[in-house]
Coordinates of C-alpha atoms in Angstrom, one line a residue:
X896 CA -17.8 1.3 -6.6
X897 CA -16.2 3.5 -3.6
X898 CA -12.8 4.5 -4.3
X899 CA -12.4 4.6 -0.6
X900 CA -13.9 2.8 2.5
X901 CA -13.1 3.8 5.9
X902 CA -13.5 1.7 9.1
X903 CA -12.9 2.3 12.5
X904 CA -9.2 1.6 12.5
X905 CA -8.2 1.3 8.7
X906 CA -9.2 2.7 5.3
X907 CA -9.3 0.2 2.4
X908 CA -8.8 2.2 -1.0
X909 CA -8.7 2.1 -4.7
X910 CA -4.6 0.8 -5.3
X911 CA -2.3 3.0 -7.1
X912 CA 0.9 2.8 -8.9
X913 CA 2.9 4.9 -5.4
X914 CA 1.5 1.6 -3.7
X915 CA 4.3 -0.4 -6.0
X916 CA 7.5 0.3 -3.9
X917 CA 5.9 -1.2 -0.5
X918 CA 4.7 -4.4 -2.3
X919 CA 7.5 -5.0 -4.7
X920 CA 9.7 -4.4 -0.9
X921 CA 7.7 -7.0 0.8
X922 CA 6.3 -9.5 -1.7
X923 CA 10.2 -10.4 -2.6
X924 CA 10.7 -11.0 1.3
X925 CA 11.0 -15.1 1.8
X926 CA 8.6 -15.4 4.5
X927 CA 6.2 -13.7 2.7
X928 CA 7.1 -15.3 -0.7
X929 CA 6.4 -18.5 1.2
X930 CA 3.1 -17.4 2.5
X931 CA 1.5 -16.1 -0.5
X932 CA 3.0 -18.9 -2.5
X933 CA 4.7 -16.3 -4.7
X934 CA 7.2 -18.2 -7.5
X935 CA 9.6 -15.5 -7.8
X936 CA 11.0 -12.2 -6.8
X937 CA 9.1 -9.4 -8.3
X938 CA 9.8 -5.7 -9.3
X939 CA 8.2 -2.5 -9.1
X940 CA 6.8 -2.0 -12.6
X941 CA 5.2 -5.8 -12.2
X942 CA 3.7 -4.5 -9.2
X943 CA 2.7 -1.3 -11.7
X944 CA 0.9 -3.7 -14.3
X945 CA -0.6 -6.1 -11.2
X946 CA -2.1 -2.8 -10.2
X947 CA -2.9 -1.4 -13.4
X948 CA -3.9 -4.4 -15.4
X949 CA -4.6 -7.5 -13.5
X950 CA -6.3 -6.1 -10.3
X951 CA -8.9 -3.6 -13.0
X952 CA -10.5 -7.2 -14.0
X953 CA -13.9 -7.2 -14.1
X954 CA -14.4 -9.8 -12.0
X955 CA -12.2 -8.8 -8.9
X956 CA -12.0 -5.8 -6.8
X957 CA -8.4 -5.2 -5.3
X958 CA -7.9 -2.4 -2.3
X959 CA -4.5 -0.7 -0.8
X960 CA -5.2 -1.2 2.7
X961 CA -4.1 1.9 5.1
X962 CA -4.1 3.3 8.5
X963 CA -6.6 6.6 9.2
X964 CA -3.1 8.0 8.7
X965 CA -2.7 6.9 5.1
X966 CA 0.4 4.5 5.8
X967 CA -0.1 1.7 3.5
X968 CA -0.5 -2.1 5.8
X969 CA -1.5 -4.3 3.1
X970 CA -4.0 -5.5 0.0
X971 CA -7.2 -7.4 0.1
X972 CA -9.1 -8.1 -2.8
X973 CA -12.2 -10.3 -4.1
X974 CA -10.9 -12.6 -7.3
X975 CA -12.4 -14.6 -9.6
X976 CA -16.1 -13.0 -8.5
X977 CA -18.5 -15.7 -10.2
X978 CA -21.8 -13.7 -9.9
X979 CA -23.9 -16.6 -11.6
X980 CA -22.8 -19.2 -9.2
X981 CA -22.9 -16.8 -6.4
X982 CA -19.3 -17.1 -5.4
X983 CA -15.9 -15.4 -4.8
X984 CA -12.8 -16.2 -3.6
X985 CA -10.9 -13.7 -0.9
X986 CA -7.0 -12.8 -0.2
X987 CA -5.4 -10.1 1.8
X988 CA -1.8 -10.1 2.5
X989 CA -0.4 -8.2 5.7
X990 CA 3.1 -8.7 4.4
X991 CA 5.2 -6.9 8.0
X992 CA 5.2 -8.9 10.9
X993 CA 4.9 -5.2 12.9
X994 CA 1.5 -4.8 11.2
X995 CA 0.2 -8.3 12.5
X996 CA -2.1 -9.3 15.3
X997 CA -3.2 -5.5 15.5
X998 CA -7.0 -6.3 14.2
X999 CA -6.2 -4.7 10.8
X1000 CA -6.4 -7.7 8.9
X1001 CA -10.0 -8.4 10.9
X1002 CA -11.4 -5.2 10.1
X1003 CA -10.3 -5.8 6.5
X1004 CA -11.8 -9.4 6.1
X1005 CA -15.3 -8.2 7.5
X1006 CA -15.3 -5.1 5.9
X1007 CA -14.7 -7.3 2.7
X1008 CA -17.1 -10.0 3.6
X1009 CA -19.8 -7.4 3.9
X1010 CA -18.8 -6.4 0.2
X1011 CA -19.0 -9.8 -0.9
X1012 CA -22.2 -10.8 0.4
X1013 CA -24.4 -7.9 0.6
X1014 CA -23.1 -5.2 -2.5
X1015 CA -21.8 -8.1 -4.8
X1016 CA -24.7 -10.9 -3.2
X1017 CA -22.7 -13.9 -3.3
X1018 CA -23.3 -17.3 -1.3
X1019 CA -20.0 -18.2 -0.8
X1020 CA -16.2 -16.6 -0.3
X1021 CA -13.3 -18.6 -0.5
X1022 CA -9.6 -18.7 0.6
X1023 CA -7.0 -21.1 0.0
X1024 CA -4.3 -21.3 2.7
X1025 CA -0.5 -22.7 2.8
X1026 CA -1.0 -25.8 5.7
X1027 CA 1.9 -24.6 7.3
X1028 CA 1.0 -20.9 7.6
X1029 CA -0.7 -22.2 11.0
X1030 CA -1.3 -18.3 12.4
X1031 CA -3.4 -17.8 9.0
X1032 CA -5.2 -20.8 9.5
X1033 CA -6.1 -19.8 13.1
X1034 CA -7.2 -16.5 12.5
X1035 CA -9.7 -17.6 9.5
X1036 CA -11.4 -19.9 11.9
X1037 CA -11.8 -17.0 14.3
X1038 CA -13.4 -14.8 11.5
X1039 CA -15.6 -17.9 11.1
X1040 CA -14.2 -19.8 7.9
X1041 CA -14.7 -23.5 7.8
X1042 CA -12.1 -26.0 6.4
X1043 CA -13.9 -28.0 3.6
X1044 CA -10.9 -29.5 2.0
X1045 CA -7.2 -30.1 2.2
X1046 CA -5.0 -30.9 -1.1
X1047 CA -2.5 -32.9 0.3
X1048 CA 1.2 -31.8 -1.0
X1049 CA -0.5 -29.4 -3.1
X1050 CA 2.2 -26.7 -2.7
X1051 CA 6.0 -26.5 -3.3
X1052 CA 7.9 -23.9 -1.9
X1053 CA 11.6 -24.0 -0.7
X1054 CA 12.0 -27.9 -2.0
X1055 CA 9.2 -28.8 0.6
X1056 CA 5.5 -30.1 0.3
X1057 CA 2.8 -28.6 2.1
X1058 CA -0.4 -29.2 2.4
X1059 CA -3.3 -26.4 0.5
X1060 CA -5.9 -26.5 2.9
X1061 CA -9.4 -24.7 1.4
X1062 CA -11.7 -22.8 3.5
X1063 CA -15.1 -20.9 2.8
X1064 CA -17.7 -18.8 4.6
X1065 CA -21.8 -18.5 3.6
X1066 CA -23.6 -15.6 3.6
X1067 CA -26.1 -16.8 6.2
X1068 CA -23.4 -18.3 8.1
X1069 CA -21.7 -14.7 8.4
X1070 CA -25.1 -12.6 9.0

């Protein structure tokens, strides 16, 4: 696997422990708790073991995404990769609002999608989504994600319901 992979506008690469500080910052932000559906605050040496431990799974590949600059924007990752059914699910997490609607997180979710179906050959990618995060619900259905199910009241956050809606993209629906 590439430590590194560059796009046009962005450079997706291997995470590392210096990432921790901008994602312990921004994962204990509320809007982006709320988002990401994230329980509780979180810490730096969490973020450490996150990157060390959880995101070195065999079956998920996790990426620090950067400018051509090297300033970090985000993560994306594949999780829970299922390579006999064909199947992945998909997250990336843009956490400053200055970062959004700048085609980062596009170029990120295609360069991933290309991962997914053509290095890794899966069928199918998947990515749950918070029912009231409209914006992220709009820009999956731009990328070309389908809705295939909602579970209704499915998450708590802030001593509200929301609706989980759950999305997916086929390979020959992406080539």
């Amino acid at each position: 696997m590439k430590k590194e992979i560059k796009g046009k506008r962005i450079i997706l690469r291997e995470q590392r422990e210096e990432d921790a500080p901008f994602f312990a910052y921004w994962f204990n932000q509320p809007q982006v708790m709320f988002q990401c559906g994230f329980e509780k605050s979180t810490d730096e040496e969490e973020v450490k073991t996150c990157i060390n431990v959880d995101h070195k799974s065999e079956n998920s590949v996790w990426f620090t995404i950067t400018d051509l600059d090297g300033n970090i924007i985000g993560e994306t990752g594949l999780l829970r990769m299922f390579p006999a059914w064909h199947q992945t699910d998909l997250t990336i997490i843009i956490p400053d609002p200055k970062m959004q609607h700048k085609g980062y997180g596009t170029e990120a979710i295609r360069i991933m999608l290309d991962m997914a179906f053509n290095r890794y050959e899966m069928h199918r990618v998947s990515i749950g989504v918070v029912g009231l995060n409209t914006d992220a619900l709009e820009f999956y259905k731009k990328i070309g994600f389908k809705q295939e199910g909602i579970l209704e009241e499915a998450y708590y956050y802030n001593n509200e319901y929301s609706d989980f809606i759950m999305m997916r993209i086929l390979s020959h629906e992406w080539k």
